[in-house]
Short mmCIF file of C-alpha atoms in Angstrom, two decimals:
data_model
loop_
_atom_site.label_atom_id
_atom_site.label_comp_id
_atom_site.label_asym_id
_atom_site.label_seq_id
_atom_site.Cartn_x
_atom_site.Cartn_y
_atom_site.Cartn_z
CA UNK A 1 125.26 102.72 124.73
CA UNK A 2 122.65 100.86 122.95
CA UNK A 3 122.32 101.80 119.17
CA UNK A 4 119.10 100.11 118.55
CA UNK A 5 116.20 99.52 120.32
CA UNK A 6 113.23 98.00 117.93
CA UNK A 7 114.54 96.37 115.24
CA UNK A 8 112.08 95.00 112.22
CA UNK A 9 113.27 92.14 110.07
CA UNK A 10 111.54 91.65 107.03
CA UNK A 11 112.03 87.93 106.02
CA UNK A 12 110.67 85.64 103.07
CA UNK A 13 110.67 81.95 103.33
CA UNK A 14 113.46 80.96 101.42
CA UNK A 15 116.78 79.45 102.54
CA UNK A 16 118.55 82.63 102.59
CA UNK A 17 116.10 84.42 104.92
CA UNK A 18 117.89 83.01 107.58
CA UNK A 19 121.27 84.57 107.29
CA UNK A 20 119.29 87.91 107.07
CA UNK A 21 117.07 86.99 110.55
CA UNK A 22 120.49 85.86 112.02
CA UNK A 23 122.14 88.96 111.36
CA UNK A 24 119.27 90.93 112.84
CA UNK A 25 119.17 88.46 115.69
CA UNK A 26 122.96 89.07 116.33
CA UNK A 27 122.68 93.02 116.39
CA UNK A 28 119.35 93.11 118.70
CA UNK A 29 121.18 90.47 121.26
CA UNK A 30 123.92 92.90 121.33
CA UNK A 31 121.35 96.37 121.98
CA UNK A 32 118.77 94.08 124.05
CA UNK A 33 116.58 95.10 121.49
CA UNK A 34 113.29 94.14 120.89
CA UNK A 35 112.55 91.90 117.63
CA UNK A 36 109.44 92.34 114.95
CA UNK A 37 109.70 90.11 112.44
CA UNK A 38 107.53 90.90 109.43
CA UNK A 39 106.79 89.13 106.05
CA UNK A 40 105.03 90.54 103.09
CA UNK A 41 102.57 88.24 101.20
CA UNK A 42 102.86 90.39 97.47
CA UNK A 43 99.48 90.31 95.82
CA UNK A 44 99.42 91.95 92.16
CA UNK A 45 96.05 92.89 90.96
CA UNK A 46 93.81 90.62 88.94
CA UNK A 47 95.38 90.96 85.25
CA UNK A 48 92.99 93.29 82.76
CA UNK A 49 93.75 92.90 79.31
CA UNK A 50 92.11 95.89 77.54
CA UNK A 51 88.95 94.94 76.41
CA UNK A 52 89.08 91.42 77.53
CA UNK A 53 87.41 90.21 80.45
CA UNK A 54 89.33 90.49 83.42
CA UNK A 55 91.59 87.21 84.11
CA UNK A 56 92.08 86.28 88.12
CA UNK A 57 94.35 84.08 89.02
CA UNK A 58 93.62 80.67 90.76
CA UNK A 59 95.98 81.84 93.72
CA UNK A 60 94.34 84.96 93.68
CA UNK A 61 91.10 83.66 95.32
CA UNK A 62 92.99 81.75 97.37
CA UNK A 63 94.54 84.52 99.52
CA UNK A 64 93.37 83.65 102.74
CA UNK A 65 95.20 80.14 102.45
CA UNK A 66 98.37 82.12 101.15
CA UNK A 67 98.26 84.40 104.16
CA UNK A 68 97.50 81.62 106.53
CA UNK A 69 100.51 79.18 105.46
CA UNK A 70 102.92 82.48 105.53
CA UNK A 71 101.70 83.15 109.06
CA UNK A 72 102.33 79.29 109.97
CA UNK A 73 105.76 79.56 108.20
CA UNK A 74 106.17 82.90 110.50
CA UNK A 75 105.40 81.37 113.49
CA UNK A 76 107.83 78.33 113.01
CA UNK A 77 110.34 80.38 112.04
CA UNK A 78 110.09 82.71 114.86
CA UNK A 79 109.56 79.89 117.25
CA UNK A 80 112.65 78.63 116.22
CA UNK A 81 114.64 81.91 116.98
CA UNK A 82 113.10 82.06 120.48
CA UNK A 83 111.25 85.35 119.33
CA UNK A 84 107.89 86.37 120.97
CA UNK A 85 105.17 85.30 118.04
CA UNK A 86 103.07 88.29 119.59
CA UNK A 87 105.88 90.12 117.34
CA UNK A 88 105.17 88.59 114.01
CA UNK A 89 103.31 89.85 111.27
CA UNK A 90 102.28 88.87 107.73
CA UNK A 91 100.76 91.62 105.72
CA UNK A 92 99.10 91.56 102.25
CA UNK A 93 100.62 94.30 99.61
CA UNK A 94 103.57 96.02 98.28
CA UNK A 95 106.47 94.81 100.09
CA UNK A 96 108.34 98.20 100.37
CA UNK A 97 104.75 100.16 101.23
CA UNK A 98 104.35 97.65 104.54
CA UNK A 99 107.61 97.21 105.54
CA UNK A 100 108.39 100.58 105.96
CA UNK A 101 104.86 101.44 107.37
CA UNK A 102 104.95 98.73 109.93
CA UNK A 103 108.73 99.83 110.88
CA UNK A 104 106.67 103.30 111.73
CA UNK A 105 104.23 101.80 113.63
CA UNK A 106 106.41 99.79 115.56
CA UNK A 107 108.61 102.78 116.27
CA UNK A 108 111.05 100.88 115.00
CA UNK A 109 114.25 102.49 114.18
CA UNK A 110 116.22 100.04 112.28
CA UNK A 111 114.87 97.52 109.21
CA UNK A 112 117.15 94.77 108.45
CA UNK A 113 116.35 93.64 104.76
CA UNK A 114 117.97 90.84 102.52
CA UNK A 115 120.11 92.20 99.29
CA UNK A 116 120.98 90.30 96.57
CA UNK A 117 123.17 93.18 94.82
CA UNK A 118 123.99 93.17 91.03
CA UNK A 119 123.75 89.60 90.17
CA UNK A 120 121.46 86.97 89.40
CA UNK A 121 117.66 87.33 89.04
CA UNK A 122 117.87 90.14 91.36
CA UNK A 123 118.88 91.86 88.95
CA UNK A 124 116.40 91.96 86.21
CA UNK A 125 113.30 91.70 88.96
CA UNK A 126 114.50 94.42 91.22
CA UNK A 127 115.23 94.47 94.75
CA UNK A 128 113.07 95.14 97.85
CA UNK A 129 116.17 96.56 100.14
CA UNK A 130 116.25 99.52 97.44
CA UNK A 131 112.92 101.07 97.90
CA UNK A 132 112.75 99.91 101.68
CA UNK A 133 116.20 102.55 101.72
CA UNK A 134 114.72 104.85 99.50
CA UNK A 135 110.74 105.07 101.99
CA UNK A 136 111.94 103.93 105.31
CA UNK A 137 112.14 106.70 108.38
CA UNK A 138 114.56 104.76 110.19
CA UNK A 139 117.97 103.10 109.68
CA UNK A 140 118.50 99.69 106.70
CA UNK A 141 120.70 97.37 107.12
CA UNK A 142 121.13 95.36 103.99
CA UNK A 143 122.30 91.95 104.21
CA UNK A 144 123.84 90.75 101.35
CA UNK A 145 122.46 87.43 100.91
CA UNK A 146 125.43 85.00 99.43
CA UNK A 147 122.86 82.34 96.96
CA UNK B 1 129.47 86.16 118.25
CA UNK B 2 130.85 89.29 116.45
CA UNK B 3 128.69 90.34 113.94
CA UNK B 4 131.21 92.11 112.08
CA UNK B 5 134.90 92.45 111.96
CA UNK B 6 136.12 94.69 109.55
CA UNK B 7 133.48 98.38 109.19
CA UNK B 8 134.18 100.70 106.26
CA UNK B 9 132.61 103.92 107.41
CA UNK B 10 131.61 107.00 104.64
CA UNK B 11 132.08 110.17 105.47
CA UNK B 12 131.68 113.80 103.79
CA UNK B 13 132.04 116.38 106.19
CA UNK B 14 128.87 117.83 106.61
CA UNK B 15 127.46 117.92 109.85
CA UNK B 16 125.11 115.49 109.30
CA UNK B 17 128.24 112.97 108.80
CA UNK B 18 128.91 112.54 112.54
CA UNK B 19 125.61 110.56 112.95
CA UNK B 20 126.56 108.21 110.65
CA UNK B 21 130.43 108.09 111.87
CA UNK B 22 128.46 108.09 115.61
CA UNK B 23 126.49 105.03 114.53
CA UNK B 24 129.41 103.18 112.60
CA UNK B 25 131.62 103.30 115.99
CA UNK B 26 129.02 102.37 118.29
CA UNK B 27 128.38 99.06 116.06
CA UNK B 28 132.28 98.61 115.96
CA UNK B 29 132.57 98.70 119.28
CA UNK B 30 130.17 96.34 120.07
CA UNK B 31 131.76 94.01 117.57
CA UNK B 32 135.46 94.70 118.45
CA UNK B 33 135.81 95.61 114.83
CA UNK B 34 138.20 97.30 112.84
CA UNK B 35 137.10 101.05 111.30
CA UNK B 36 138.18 102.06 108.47
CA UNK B 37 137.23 106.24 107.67
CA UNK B 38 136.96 106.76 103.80
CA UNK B 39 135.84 110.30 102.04
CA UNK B 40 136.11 110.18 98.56
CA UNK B 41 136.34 113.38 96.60
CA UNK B 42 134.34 113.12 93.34
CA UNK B 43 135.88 114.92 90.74
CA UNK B 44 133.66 115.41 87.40
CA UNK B 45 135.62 115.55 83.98
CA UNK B 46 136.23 118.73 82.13
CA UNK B 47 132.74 119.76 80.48
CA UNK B 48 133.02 119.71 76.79
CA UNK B 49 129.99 121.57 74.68
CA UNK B 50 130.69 120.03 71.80
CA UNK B 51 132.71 121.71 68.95
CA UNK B 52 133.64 124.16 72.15
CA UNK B 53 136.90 124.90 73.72
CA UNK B 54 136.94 122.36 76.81
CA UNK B 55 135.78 124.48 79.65
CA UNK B 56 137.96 123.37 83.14
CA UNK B 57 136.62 124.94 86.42
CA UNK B 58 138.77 126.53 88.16
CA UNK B 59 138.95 124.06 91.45
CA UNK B 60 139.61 121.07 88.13
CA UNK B 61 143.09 122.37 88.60
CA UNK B 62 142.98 122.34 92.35
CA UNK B 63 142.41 118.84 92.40
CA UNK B 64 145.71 118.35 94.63
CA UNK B 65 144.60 121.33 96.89
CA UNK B 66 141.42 119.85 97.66
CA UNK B 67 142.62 116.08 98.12
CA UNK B 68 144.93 117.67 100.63
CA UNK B 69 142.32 119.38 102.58
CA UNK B 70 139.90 116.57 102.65
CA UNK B 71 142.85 114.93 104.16
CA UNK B 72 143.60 117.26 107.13
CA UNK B 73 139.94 117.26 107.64
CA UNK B 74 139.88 113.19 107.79
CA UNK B 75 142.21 113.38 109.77
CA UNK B 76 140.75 115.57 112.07
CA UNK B 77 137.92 113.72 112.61
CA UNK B 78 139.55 110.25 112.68
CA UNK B 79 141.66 111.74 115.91
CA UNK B 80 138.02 113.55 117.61
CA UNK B 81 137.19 109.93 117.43
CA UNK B 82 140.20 108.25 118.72
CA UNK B 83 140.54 106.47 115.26
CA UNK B 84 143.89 105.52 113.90
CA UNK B 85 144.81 108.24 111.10
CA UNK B 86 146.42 104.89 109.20
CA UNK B 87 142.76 103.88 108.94
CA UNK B 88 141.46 106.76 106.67
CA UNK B 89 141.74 107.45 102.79
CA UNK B 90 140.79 110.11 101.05
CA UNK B 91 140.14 108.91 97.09
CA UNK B 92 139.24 110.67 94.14
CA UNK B 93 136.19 109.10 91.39
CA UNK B 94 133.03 108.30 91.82
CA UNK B 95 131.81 107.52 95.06
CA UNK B 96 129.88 104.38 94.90
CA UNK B 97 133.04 102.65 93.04
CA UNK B 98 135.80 104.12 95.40
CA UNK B 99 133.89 103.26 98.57
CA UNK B 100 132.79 99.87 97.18
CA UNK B 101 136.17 98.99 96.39
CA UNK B 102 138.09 100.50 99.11
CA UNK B 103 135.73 97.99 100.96
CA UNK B 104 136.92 94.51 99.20
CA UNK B 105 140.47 96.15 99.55
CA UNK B 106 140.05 96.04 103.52
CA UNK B 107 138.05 93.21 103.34
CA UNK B 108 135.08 94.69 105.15
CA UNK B 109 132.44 93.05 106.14
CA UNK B 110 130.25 95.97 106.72
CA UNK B 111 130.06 99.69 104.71
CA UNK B 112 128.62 102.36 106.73
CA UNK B 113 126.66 105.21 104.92
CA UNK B 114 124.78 108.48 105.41
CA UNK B 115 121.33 108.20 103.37
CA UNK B 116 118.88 111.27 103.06
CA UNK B 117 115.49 109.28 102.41
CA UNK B 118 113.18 110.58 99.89
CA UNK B 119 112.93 114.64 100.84
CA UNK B 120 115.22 117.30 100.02
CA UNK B 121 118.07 118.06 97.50
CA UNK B 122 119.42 114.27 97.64
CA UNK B 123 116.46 113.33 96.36
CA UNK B 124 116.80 115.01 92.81
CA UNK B 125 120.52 114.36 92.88
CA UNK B 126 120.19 110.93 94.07
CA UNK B 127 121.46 109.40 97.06
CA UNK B 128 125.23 107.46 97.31
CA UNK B 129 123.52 104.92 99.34
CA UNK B 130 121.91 103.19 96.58
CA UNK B 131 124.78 102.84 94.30
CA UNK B 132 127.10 101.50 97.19
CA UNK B 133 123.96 99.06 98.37
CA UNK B 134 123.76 97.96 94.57
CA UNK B 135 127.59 97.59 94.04
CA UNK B 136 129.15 96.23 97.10
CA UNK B 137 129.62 92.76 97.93
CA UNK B 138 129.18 93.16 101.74
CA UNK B 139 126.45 94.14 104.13
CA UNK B 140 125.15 97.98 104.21
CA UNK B 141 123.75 99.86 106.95
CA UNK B 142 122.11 103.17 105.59
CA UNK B 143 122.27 105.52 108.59
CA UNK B 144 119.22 107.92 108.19
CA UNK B 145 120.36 111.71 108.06
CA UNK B 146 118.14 113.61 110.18
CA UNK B 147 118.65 117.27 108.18
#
């Protein structure tokens, strides 16, 4: 009996993202699952101080390049984990909005996320696993991701 | 590869808790892993008004009562679902800690726990699943209760 069958893993770039996609790797090999992996490229809103005229970030106007190196970064990454890159995804906005939304549209019905629990910068900035719990439709696996 | 060796597994007994007991087995027997069934029963402190007489509901003094039925009832359920009754705990406190703890007690590698999403009644009490994702040093997988 197979207890998943489309499983989303939402992944960032750094070093730690991989013992997060190798945990979701592990548990679709063991359901023949199918993988989506799915990164979120966070863009915040140019900053409006009151009365002052609006200030945009140099990166801001530079989203296409942003999106573009985190779908190359995707790609390799996925490449390197066998998965199909026809199941890849970067999407622009707020991480737990399209992570959950794309786990929808891909039917999926389990998200494995990174956690960082109590500790460290985490901490103080918030995780991504809690609202991803708190919107998703589906099942979360929360990796705890050992820094 | 085993993904996981050692699966600390939530329970209540509502019926919504046999998905998530359901979901915990199928993912320990996949891995070969250990289960371990834990229900804790949270037990508030006497309510004191103020300058008024402490006020101790009447089940405060059935505390032993109810630990003992949660335990027939664990038990119950461990043997539906061929689990070893040395394998189950009942505690009393507050839920996140107990369960957290219980979980670096048995060395777990994996907590597995019912989560009620953003609708209904869990959602102005609050949900156990994020305290338990927040506090624990191991993965979480938040089984979604379908109400």
């Amino acid at each position: 009996m197979s207890a998943y069958q489309r499983i989303v893993i939402a992944v960032d770039f750094s070093p730690a993202c991989k013992q997060v996609l190798t945990r979701g790797i592990e548990l679709a090999t063991q359901n023949q699952a199918a993988v989506f992996l799915v990164h979120v490229v966070e863009f915040l809103p140019p900053i409006d101080f009151g009365y002052e005229p609006i200030i945009v970030p140099d990166w801001y106007s530079n989203e296409e390049e942003i999106v573009k190196q985190a779908e190359e970064s995707l790609a390799q990454l996925a490449n390197e984990h066998s998965i199909n890159t026809d199941h890849t995804i970067v999407l622009t906005g707020i991480p737990k909005t399209e992570i959950t939304q794309h786990a929808r549209d891909k039917q999926a019905d389990l998200i494995v996320i990174g956690s960082h629990g109590r500790h460290g910068i985490q901490r103080i900035l918030g995780s991504t696993a809690y609202p991803v719990l708190h919107n998703a439709e589906c099942d979360v696996l929360a990796v705890r991701i050992v820094d």
